[in-house]
Coordinates of C-alpha atoms in Angstrom, one line a residue:
M17 CA 1.9 20.8 -19.3
V18 CA 0.1 17.7 -20.5
P19 CA -1.6 17.9 -24.0
R20 CA -5.2 16.9 -24.3
E21 CA -4.4 13.8 -26.5
Q22 CA -1.8 12.7 -24.0
A23 CA -4.0 13.2 -21.0
E24 CA -6.7 11.0 -22.7
E25 CA -4.2 8.1 -22.8
A26 CA -2.7 8.6 -19.4
I27 CA -2.4 6.7 -16.2
V28 CA -2.2 9.8 -13.9
A29 CA -1.8 10.1 -10.2
D30 CA -4.3 12.3 -8.5
G31 CA -3.7 14.3 -5.3
N32 CA -4.0 11.0 -3.3
G33 CA -1.5 9.1 -5.5
K34 CA -4.3 7.0 -7.2
E35 CA -4.6 6.3 -10.8
E36 CA -6.9 6.5 -13.8
E37 CA -6.9 3.2 -15.6
V38 CA -5.4 2.8 -19.0
G39 CA -4.3 0.0 -21.2
V40 CA -0.7 -1.2 -21.5
M41 CA -0.5 0.7 -24.9
G42 CA -1.9 3.8 -23.3
V43 CA -5.5 3.5 -24.3
S44 CA -7.7 5.0 -21.6
A45 CA -10.7 3.2 -20.3
G46 CA -12.4 6.5 -19.8
E47 CA -11.0 9.1 -22.1
H48 CA -13.0 12.1 -21.3
G49 CA -12.8 11.4 -17.6
A50 CA -9.1 11.2 -17.7
D51 CA -9.0 14.5 -19.7
D52 CA -11.2 16.3 -17.2
H53 CA -9.3 14.8 -14.3
H54 CA -5.8 15.7 -15.5
G55 CA -5.5 19.4 -15.7
G56 CA -8.8 20.4 -17.2
G57 CA -8.6 20.5 -21.0
G58 CA -4.8 20.9 -21.4
K59 CA -4.4 24.1 -19.4
F60 CA -1.0 24.7 -17.9
S61 CA -0.8 23.6 -14.3
M62 CA 2.2 24.0 -11.9
K63 CA 1.0 21.0 -10.0
N64 CA 1.1 18.9 -13.2
L65 CA 4.5 20.3 -14.1
L66 CA 6.1 19.3 -10.7
W67 CA 4.0 16.4 -9.5
H68 CA 2.3 14.4 -12.3
G69 CA 4.9 12.5 -14.3
G70 CA 4.3 9.7 -16.8
S71 CA 6.0 10.7 -20.1
V72 CA 8.9 9.0 -21.8
W73 CA 11.2 11.7 -20.5
D74 CA 10.0 11.2 -17.0
A75 CA 10.8 7.5 -17.3
W76 CA 14.3 8.3 -18.7
F77 CA 15.0 10.8 -15.9
S78 CA 13.8 8.2 -13.3
C79 CA 16.0 5.5 -14.8
A80 CA 19.1 7.6 -15.2
S81 CA 18.7 9.3 -11.8
N82 CA 18.1 6.0 -10.0
Q83 CA 20.9 4.1 -11.7
V84 CA 23.8 6.2 -10.5
A85 CA 23.7 7.6 -7.0
Q86 CA 26.2 6.9 -4.2
V87 CA 27.9 4.2 -6.4
L88 CA 29.4 7.1 -8.2
L89 CA 31.6 7.6 -5.2
T90 CA 32.7 4.0 -4.9
L91 CA 33.6 3.3 -8.6
P92 CA 37.1 4.8 -8.2
Y93 CA 37.6 2.3 -5.3
S94 CA 36.5 -0.4 -7.7
F95 CA 39.0 0.8 -10.3
S96 CA 41.8 0.5 -7.8
Q97 CA 40.8 -3.1 -7.2
L98 CA 40.4 -3.9 -11.0
G99 CA 42.9 -1.7 -12.7
M100 CA 42.0 0.9 -15.4
L101 CA 41.4 -1.5 -18.3
S102 CA 39.2 -4.0 -16.5
G103 CA 37.3 -1.1 -14.8
V104 CA 36.4 0.5 -18.2
L105 CA 35.6 -2.8 -20.0
L106 CA 33.4 -4.1 -17.1
Q107 CA 31.4 -0.9 -16.9
L108 CA 30.6 -1.2 -20.6
F109 CA 29.9 -5.0 -20.4
Y110 CA 27.6 -4.8 -17.4
G111 CA 26.0 -1.6 -18.6
F112 CA 24.8 -3.2 -21.8
M113 CA 23.9 -6.5 -20.1
G114 CA 21.8 -4.5 -17.6
S115 CA 20.1 -2.7 -20.4
W116 CA 19.2 -6.0 -22.0
T117 CA 17.7 -7.5 -18.9
A118 CA 15.8 -4.2 -18.3
Y119 CA 14.4 -4.7 -21.8
L120 CA 13.4 -8.2 -20.9
I121 CA 11.6 -7.0 -17.8
S122 CA 9.7 -4.4 -19.9
V123 CA 8.7 -7.1 -22.4
L124 CA 7.4 -9.4 -19.7
Y125 CA 5.4 -6.6 -18.1
V126 CA 3.7 -5.8 -21.4
E127 CA 3.0 -9.5 -21.9
Y128 CA 1.5 -9.9 -18.5
R129 CA -0.6 -6.7 -18.7
S130 CA -1.9 -7.5 -22.2
R131 CA -3.0 -11.0 -21.1
K132 CA -4.8 -9.6 -18.0
E133 CA -6.5 -6.8 -19.9
K134 CA -7.9 -9.4 -22.4
E135 CA -9.3 -11.2 -19.4
G136 CA -11.0 -8.0 -18.2
V137 CA -8.8 -7.5 -15.1
S138 CA -8.8 -3.9 -13.8
F139 CA -5.7 -2.3 -12.5
K140 CA -7.4 0.9 -11.2
N141 CA -5.8 1.9 -7.9
H142 CA -3.3 -0.9 -8.2
V143 CA 0.4 -0.7 -9.0
I144 CA 1.7 -3.7 -10.8
Q145 CA 5.0 -5.1 -9.4
W146 CA 7.6 -7.5 -10.7
F147 CA 6.6 -10.4 -8.5
E148 CA 3.0 -10.1 -9.8
V149 CA 4.3 -10.3 -13.4
L150 CA 6.2 -13.5 -12.5
D151 CA 3.1 -14.9 -10.8
G152 CA 0.8 -14.2 -13.7
L153 CA 3.3 -15.6 -16.3
L154 CA 5.0 -18.5 -14.5
G155 CA 3.1 -19.3 -11.3
P156 CA 3.4 -18.9 -7.5
Y157 CA 7.0 -20.4 -7.1
W158 CA 8.4 -17.7 -9.4
K159 CA 6.3 -15.1 -7.5
A160 CA 7.9 -16.2 -4.2
A161 CA 11.4 -16.1 -5.7
G162 CA 10.8 -12.7 -7.3
L163 CA 9.3 -11.3 -4.1
A164 CA 12.1 -12.6 -1.9
F165 CA 15.0 -11.3 -4.0
N166 CA 13.5 -8.1 -5.1
C167 CA 12.4 -7.0 -1.6
T168 CA 15.6 -8.0 0.0
F169 CA 17.6 -6.1 -2.7
L170 CA 15.5 -3.0 -2.3
L171 CA 15.8 -3.2 1.5
F172 CA 19.6 -3.3 1.3
G173 CA 19.6 -0.7 -1.5
S174 CA 17.8 1.7 0.9
V175 CA 20.3 0.7 3.6
I176 CA 23.2 1.6 1.3
Q177 CA 21.7 5.1 0.6
L178 CA 21.4 5.8 4.3
I179 CA 25.0 4.7 4.9
A180 CA 26.1 6.9 2.1
C181 CA 24.3 9.9 3.6
A182 CA 26.2 9.5 6.8
S183 CA 29.5 8.9 5.0
N184 CA 29.2 12.0 2.9
I185 CA 28.0 14.5 5.4
Y186 CA 31.0 13.6 7.6
Y187 CA 33.3 15.3 5.1
I188 CA 31.5 18.6 5.7
N189 CA 30.9 18.3 9.5
D190 CA 33.0 15.8 11.4
R191 CA 32.0 17.0 14.8
L192 CA 29.4 14.2 14.8
D193 CA 30.5 10.6 14.1
K194 CA 29.0 8.7 11.1
R195 CA 26.7 6.6 13.3
T196 CA 25.0 9.7 14.8
W197 CA 24.6 11.1 11.3
T198 CA 22.9 7.8 10.3
Y199 CA 20.3 8.3 13.1
I200 CA 19.6 11.9 11.8
F201 CA 19.3 10.9 8.1
G202 CA 17.2 7.9 8.9
A203 CA 14.6 10.3 10.3
C204 CA 14.9 12.6 7.3
C205 CA 14.5 9.7 4.8
A206 CA 11.5 8.5 6.6
T207 CA 9.6 11.5 5.1
T208 CA 9.5 9.6 1.8
V209 CA 6.5 7.7 3.1
F210 CA 4.4 10.8 2.0
I211 CA 5.3 10.4 -1.7
P212 CA 2.4 8.3 -3.1
S213 CA 4.0 6.7 -6.2
F214 CA 6.5 7.0 -9.0
H215 CA 4.2 9.5 -10.8
N216 CA 5.1 12.0 -8.2
Y217 CA 8.9 11.9 -8.6
R218 CA 8.9 14.1 -11.7
I219 CA 10.8 17.1 -10.4
W220 CA 12.9 15.0 -8.0
S221 CA 14.2 12.8 -10.9
F222 CA 15.1 15.8 -12.9
L223 CA 16.9 17.5 -10.0
G224 CA 18.5 14.2 -9.0
L225 CA 20.1 13.7 -12.4
G226 CA 21.4 17.2 -12.4
M227 CA 23.0 16.7 -9.0
T228 CA 24.8 13.5 -10.0
T229 CA 26.0 15.1 -13.2
Y230 CA 27.6 18.0 -11.2
T231 CA 29.2 15.5 -8.8
A232 CA 30.6 13.3 -11.5
W233 CA 32.2 16.1 -13.4
Y234 CA 33.4 17.7 -10.1
L235 CA 35.2 14.4 -9.3
A236 CA 36.8 14.2 -12.8
I237 CA 37.9 17.8 -12.9
A238 CA 39.1 18.0 -9.3
A239 CA 41.2 14.8 -9.8
L240 CA 42.8 16.1 -12.9
L241 CA 43.6 19.5 -11.3
N242 CA 45.0 17.7 -8.2
G243 CA 47.3 15.7 -10.4
Q244 CA 49.3 12.7 -9.4
A245 CA 51.1 12.9 -6.1
E246 CA 54.7 11.8 -6.0
G247 CA 55.0 8.0 -5.5
I248 CA 51.5 7.2 -6.7
T249 CA 51.2 3.6 -7.9
H250 CA 48.7 1.7 -10.0
T251 CA 49.2 -1.9 -9.2
G252 CA 45.6 -3.3 -9.6
P253 CA 44.6 -6.0 -10.1
T254 CA 46.8 -7.7 -7.5
K255 CA 44.4 -10.2 -5.7
L256 CA 41.5 -12.2 -6.9
V257 CA 39.5 -11.3 -3.9
L258 CA 39.8 -7.6 -4.7
Y259 CA 39.3 -8.1 -8.4
F260 CA 36.0 -9.9 -8.1
T261 CA 34.9 -7.5 -5.3
G262 CA 35.4 -4.6 -7.6
A263 CA 33.6 -6.4 -10.5
T264 CA 30.5 -7.1 -8.4
N265 CA 30.3 -3.4 -7.4
I266 CA 30.1 -2.6 -11.1
L267 CA 27.5 -5.4 -11.6
Y268 CA 25.6 -3.6 -8.7
T269 CA 26.0 -0.2 -10.4
F270 CA 24.2 -1.3 -13.6
G271 CA 21.6 -3.4 -11.7
G272 CA 19.4 -0.6 -10.6
H273 CA 16.4 -1.8 -12.6
A274 CA 14.7 -3.5 -9.7
V275 CA 12.1 -0.7 -9.9
T276 CA 11.6 -1.0 -13.7
V277 CA 8.1 -2.4 -13.5
E278 CA 6.9 0.4 -11.1
I279 CA 8.5 3.0 -13.4
M280 CA 6.8 1.5 -16.4
H281 CA 3.4 1.3 -14.6
A282 CA 3.7 5.1 -13.9
M283 CA 4.1 5.8 -17.6
W284 CA 1.2 7.1 -19.7
K285 CA 2.3 4.6 -22.4
P286 CA 4.2 1.8 -20.8
A287 CA 4.9 0.0 -24.1
K288 CA 7.3 2.9 -25.0
F289 CA 9.7 1.9 -22.2
K290 CA 11.6 -0.7 -24.2
Y291 CA 14.8 1.2 -25.0
I292 CA 14.6 3.9 -22.3
Y293 CA 16.9 2.1 -19.9
L294 CA 19.6 1.7 -22.7
L295 CA 19.4 5.4 -23.4
A296 CA 19.7 6.1 -19.7
T297 CA 22.7 3.8 -19.4
L298 CA 24.5 5.6 -22.3
Y299 CA 24.1 8.9 -20.4
V300 CA 25.3 7.3 -17.2
F301 CA 28.5 6.2 -19.0
T302 CA 29.3 9.9 -19.5
L303 CA 29.3 10.3 -15.7
T304 CA 30.9 7.1 -14.4
L305 CA 33.7 6.5 -16.9
P306 CA 35.4 10.0 -16.8
S307 CA 35.0 10.4 -13.0
A308 CA 36.3 6.9 -12.0
S309 CA 39.1 7.0 -14.5
A310 CA 40.3 10.4 -13.5
M311 CA 40.2 9.6 -9.7
Y312 CA 42.1 6.3 -10.3
W313 CA 44.7 8.1 -12.4
A314 CA 45.2 10.7 -9.7
F315 CA 45.2 8.6 -6.6
G316 CA 45.9 5.1 -7.7
D317 CA 46.3 2.5 -4.9
E318 CA 45.5 5.0 -2.2
L319 CA 41.9 4.4 -3.2
L320 CA 42.1 0.8 -1.8
T321 CA 41.7 2.2 1.7
H322 CA 39.3 5.1 0.7
S323 CA 36.0 3.7 -0.5
N324 CA 34.4 7.2 -0.7
A325 CA 36.1 9.3 -3.4
F326 CA 35.3 12.5 -1.4
S327 CA 37.8 11.5 1.3
L328 CA 40.8 12.1 -1.0
L329 CA 39.8 15.4 -2.4
P330 CA 40.7 18.7 -0.7
K331 CA 38.0 20.5 1.2
T332 CA 36.7 23.3 -1.0
A333 CA 33.4 25.0 -1.6
W334 CA 33.1 22.9 -4.8
R335 CA 33.5 19.7 -2.8
D336 CA 31.0 20.9 -0.2
A337 CA 28.5 21.6 -2.9
A338 CA 29.0 18.2 -4.4
V339 CA 28.5 16.6 -1.0
I340 CA 25.3 18.5 -0.3
L341 CA 23.9 17.7 -3.8
M342 CA 24.7 14.0 -3.3
L343 CA 22.9 14.0 0.0
I344 CA 19.8 15.4 -1.6
H345 CA 20.1 12.9 -4.4
Q346 CA 20.5 10.0 -1.9
F347 CA 17.3 11.1 -0.2
I348 CA 15.6 10.8 -3.6
T349 CA 17.2 7.4 -4.4
F350 CA 16.1 6.2 -0.9
G351 CA 12.6 7.0 -1.9
F352 CA 13.0 5.2 -5.3
A353 CA 14.2 2.0 -3.5
C354 CA 11.6 2.2 -0.7
T355 CA 8.5 3.0 -2.7
P356 CA 8.1 -0.6 -4.1
L357 CA 8.6 -1.9 -0.6
Y358 CA 5.9 0.5 0.6
F359 CA 3.5 -0.9 -2.1
V360 CA 4.2 -4.5 -1.1
W361 CA 3.6 -3.7 2.6
E362 CA 0.4 -1.9 1.7
K363 CA -0.9 -4.9 -0.2
V364 CA 0.0 -7.2 2.7
I365 CA -1.9 -5.2 5.3
G366 CA -4.8 -4.2 2.9
M367 CA -4.0 -0.5 2.7
H368 CA -3.0 -0.3 -1.0
D369 CA -6.4 1.1 -2.0
T370 CA -6.6 3.7 0.8
K371 CA -7.0 7.2 -0.7
S372 CA -5.7 9.1 2.3
I373 CA -2.0 10.1 2.0
C374 CA -1.6 10.4 5.8
L375 CA -3.0 7.0 6.5
R376 CA -0.8 5.4 3.9
A377 CA 2.2 7.2 5.2
L378 CA 1.5 6.0 8.7
A379 CA 1.1 2.4 7.4
R380 CA 4.5 2.6 5.6
L381 CA 6.6 3.7 8.6
P382 CA 7.4 0.2 9.8
I383 CA 9.3 -0.4 6.6
V384 CA 11.8 2.4 7.5
V385 CA 12.7 1.0 10.9
P386 CA 14.6 -2.2 9.8
I387 CA 16.4 -0.1 7.2
W388 CA 17.6 2.3 9.8
F389 CA 18.7 -0.5 12.1
L390 CA 20.7 -2.4 9.4
A391 CA 22.5 0.8 8.3
I392 CA 23.7 1.2 11.9
I393 CA 24.8 -2.5 12.1
F394 CA 26.6 -2.6 8.7
P395 CA 28.1 0.9 8.0
F396 CA 30.6 -0.5 5.5
F397 CA 30.3 2.0 2.7
G398 CA 31.7 0.3 -0.5
P399 CA 32.1 -3.3 0.6
I400 CA 28.4 -3.6 1.2
N401 CA 27.7 -2.6 -2.4
S402 CA 29.7 -5.6 -3.7
A403 CA 28.0 -8.0 -1.3
V404 CA 24.5 -6.9 -2.3
G405 CA 25.5 -7.0 -6.0
A406 CA 26.8 -10.6 -5.8
L407 CA 24.1 -12.1 -3.6
L408 CA 21.0 -10.2 -4.6
V409 CA 21.4 -8.1 -7.7
S410 CA 22.8 -11.1 -9.6
F411 CA 19.5 -12.9 -9.3
T412 CA 17.0 -10.0 -9.0
V413 CA 17.9 -8.2 -12.2
Y414 CA 20.0 -10.6 -14.3
I415 CA 19.3 -14.3 -13.7
I416 CA 15.5 -14.2 -13.0
P417 CA 14.5 -11.9 -15.9
A418 CA 16.6 -13.9 -18.4
L419 CA 15.2 -17.3 -17.2
A420 CA 11.6 -15.9 -17.0
H421 CA 11.8 -14.7 -20.6
I422 CA 13.0 -18.1 -21.8
L423 CA 10.3 -20.0 -19.9
T424 CA 7.5 -17.5 -20.9
Y425 CA 8.1 -18.0 -24.6
R426 CA 9.3 -21.6 -24.6
T427 CA 6.3 -22.8 -26.6
A428 CA 5.5 -22.0 -30.3
S429 CA 2.0 -20.7 -29.4
A430 CA 3.4 -18.2 -26.8
R431 CA 5.9 -16.9 -29.3
M432 CA 3.2 -16.6 -32.0
N433 CA 0.9 -14.7 -29.7
A434 CA 3.6 -12.6 -28.0
A435 CA 2.6 -9.0 -27.3
E436 CA 6.2 -7.9 -28.1
K437 CA 8.2 -9.6 -30.9
P438 CA 12.0 -9.9 -30.8
P439 CA 13.8 -6.5 -31.3
F440 CA 15.1 -5.4 -34.7
F441 CA 18.7 -5.9 -33.8
L442 CA 18.1 -9.5 -32.7
P443 CA 15.1 -10.7 -34.7
S444 CA 15.5 -14.4 -33.8
W445 CA 13.8 -16.1 -30.8
T446 CA 16.7 -18.5 -30.8
G447 CA 19.2 -15.7 -30.7
M448 CA 17.4 -14.2 -27.7
F449 CA 17.3 -17.5 -25.9
V450 CA 21.1 -18.0 -26.5
L451 CA 21.9 -14.5 -25.2
N452 CA 19.7 -15.1 -22.2
M453 CA 21.4 -18.4 -21.3
F454 CA 24.8 -16.7 -21.6
I455 CA 23.7 -14.1 -19.1
V456 CA 22.3 -16.7 -16.7
V457 CA 25.5 -18.8 -16.8
W458 CA 27.9 -15.8 -16.7
V459 CA 26.2 -14.1 -13.8
L460 CA 25.7 -17.3 -11.9
V461 CA 29.4 -18.3 -12.1
V462 CA 31.2 -14.9 -12.2
G463 CA 28.7 -12.6 -10.4
F464 CA 27.1 -14.9 -7.8
G465 CA 29.9 -17.5 -7.5
L466 CA 33.2 -15.8 -7.7
G467 CA 31.8 -12.4 -6.8
G468 CA 29.9 -13.8 -3.8
W469 CA 33.0 -15.4 -2.5
A470 CA 35.2 -12.3 -2.9
S471 CA 32.6 -9.8 -1.6
M472 CA 31.8 -11.9 1.5
V473 CA 35.5 -12.4 2.3
N474 CA 36.0 -8.6 2.0
F475 CA 32.8 -7.9 4.0
I476 CA 33.8 -10.3 6.8
R477 CA 37.2 -8.6 6.9
Q478 CA 35.5 -5.2 7.5
I479 CA 33.5 -6.7 10.4
D480 CA 36.8 -8.2 11.9
T481 CA 38.5 -4.8 11.5
F482 CA 35.8 -2.3 12.5
G483 CA 33.2 -4.5 14.2
L484 CA 29.4 -4.4 13.9
F485 CA 27.8 -1.1 14.9
A486 CA 31.1 0.7 14.0
K487 CA 30.9 4.2 15.3
C488 CA 32.8 5.9 12.5
Y489 CA 33.8 3.6 9.6
Q490 CA 37.1 4.5 7.9
C491 CA 37.3 7.8 9.8
P492 CA 40.8 9.3 10.1
K493 CA 42.4 8.3 13.4
P494 CA 42.9 11.1 15.8
A495 CA 46.4 12.5 16.0
P496 CA 48.4 11.1 19.0
A497 CA 48.4 13.4 22.0
L498 CA 51.6 15.5 22.3
A499 CA 54.0 14.4 25.0
Q500 CA 53.2 16.1 28.2
S501 CA 55.3 19.2 28.8
P502 CA 57.5 19.3 31.9
V503 CA 56.1 20.9 34.9
P504 CA 57.5 24.5 35.1
L505 CA 59.7 25.3 38.0
P506 CA 58.3 27.6 40.6
H507 CA 59.3 31.2 40.4
H508 CA 61.2 32.8 43.3

């Protein structure tokens, strides 16, 4: 699977999830050792095909698969809050903005790693993470901010995947309530502790993207075939609270690059990542725009009380297949969100260098418990996306990367010695700084400020309506019992 010359330049995970050391541009510290280790002279290996990922394609599949998961099912709900025009425009706006900040993160990673490699620092058996990049470039206060926002976002990102599992399976089997399904899927998702690193998501990323592609086009085609019911209205936007709640869900949708650094570090040539996230976003547009638009056209304002798109579509074998595929994909995305948390926890307790998969899995289990618990407390599928988007995503993947880039290259010497120069489409450092400041101000005011206000008002409304630990959030109410029939007269 892996050519000889590629293997010589690879960071590769062995059976224990550990890595051969290479430079940021993909130059191996021990070329022949890497070659021997990774597949033995370029021979085809099924293990390498399914387990050892690090190519540009692997990174693209990981980004595209991770970017759109359960949020595919809540975007029609956001369109009902925003209206068709705002829904489409905001998807494009935040999609390109997210691609830009993912590019900034990749540039800062390359800068950090280049500087450290010049100092002779070894990253063998060590996965670089975003907070370490911030620490190396800007100091401990930025490390603390990056660690706090990133870990909290990934924690709640995992919570959202777990909530989505329970919400989706309910439309196939409603004999159990959603809270019970959350218990079950919490145990299933805990098995992700056995996946060592992002190298080992090769086949899962490929399958995951196929699953979301099927689901997106099922939603679009099923909505068009269903048509518009009589009396359907399209009144959005009607309230500022709903408008900015929907907008922050879209901000959340295209803010899935909290794992960018870990995906880059898993690449054989991390410097090639620069435009991968943009290319992934362009593909994601082909999934999100048709499905959300078609669902809103067909169901209109009815979506305001149905945050999961599956709930409005008739039960068919096609829908059941989409539900099952989304469940599998949410398991994969749970692993994507949790793996960086596993790394942080391993580093805290001194287990990150351990070679035993079983010992590392055991050490990782405490991370799953609070995720499980939070999913049971806040089962608000849809509104929780907006709250996380406004309060966490806004800083984690928009504001902090933009500010970090400005401060890293604020001096003439830093710009002169930069490992990555400005891109061809914006060849001016001044232009980059202006664009970064626009992102900081926009996301701070619109995303965090107005979005935070709207999403928290909506989130509190869900708590007031359904309560914490809701047993079955937005489940159909049972039909009222039929009036008791009169007692029959005795026969003579």
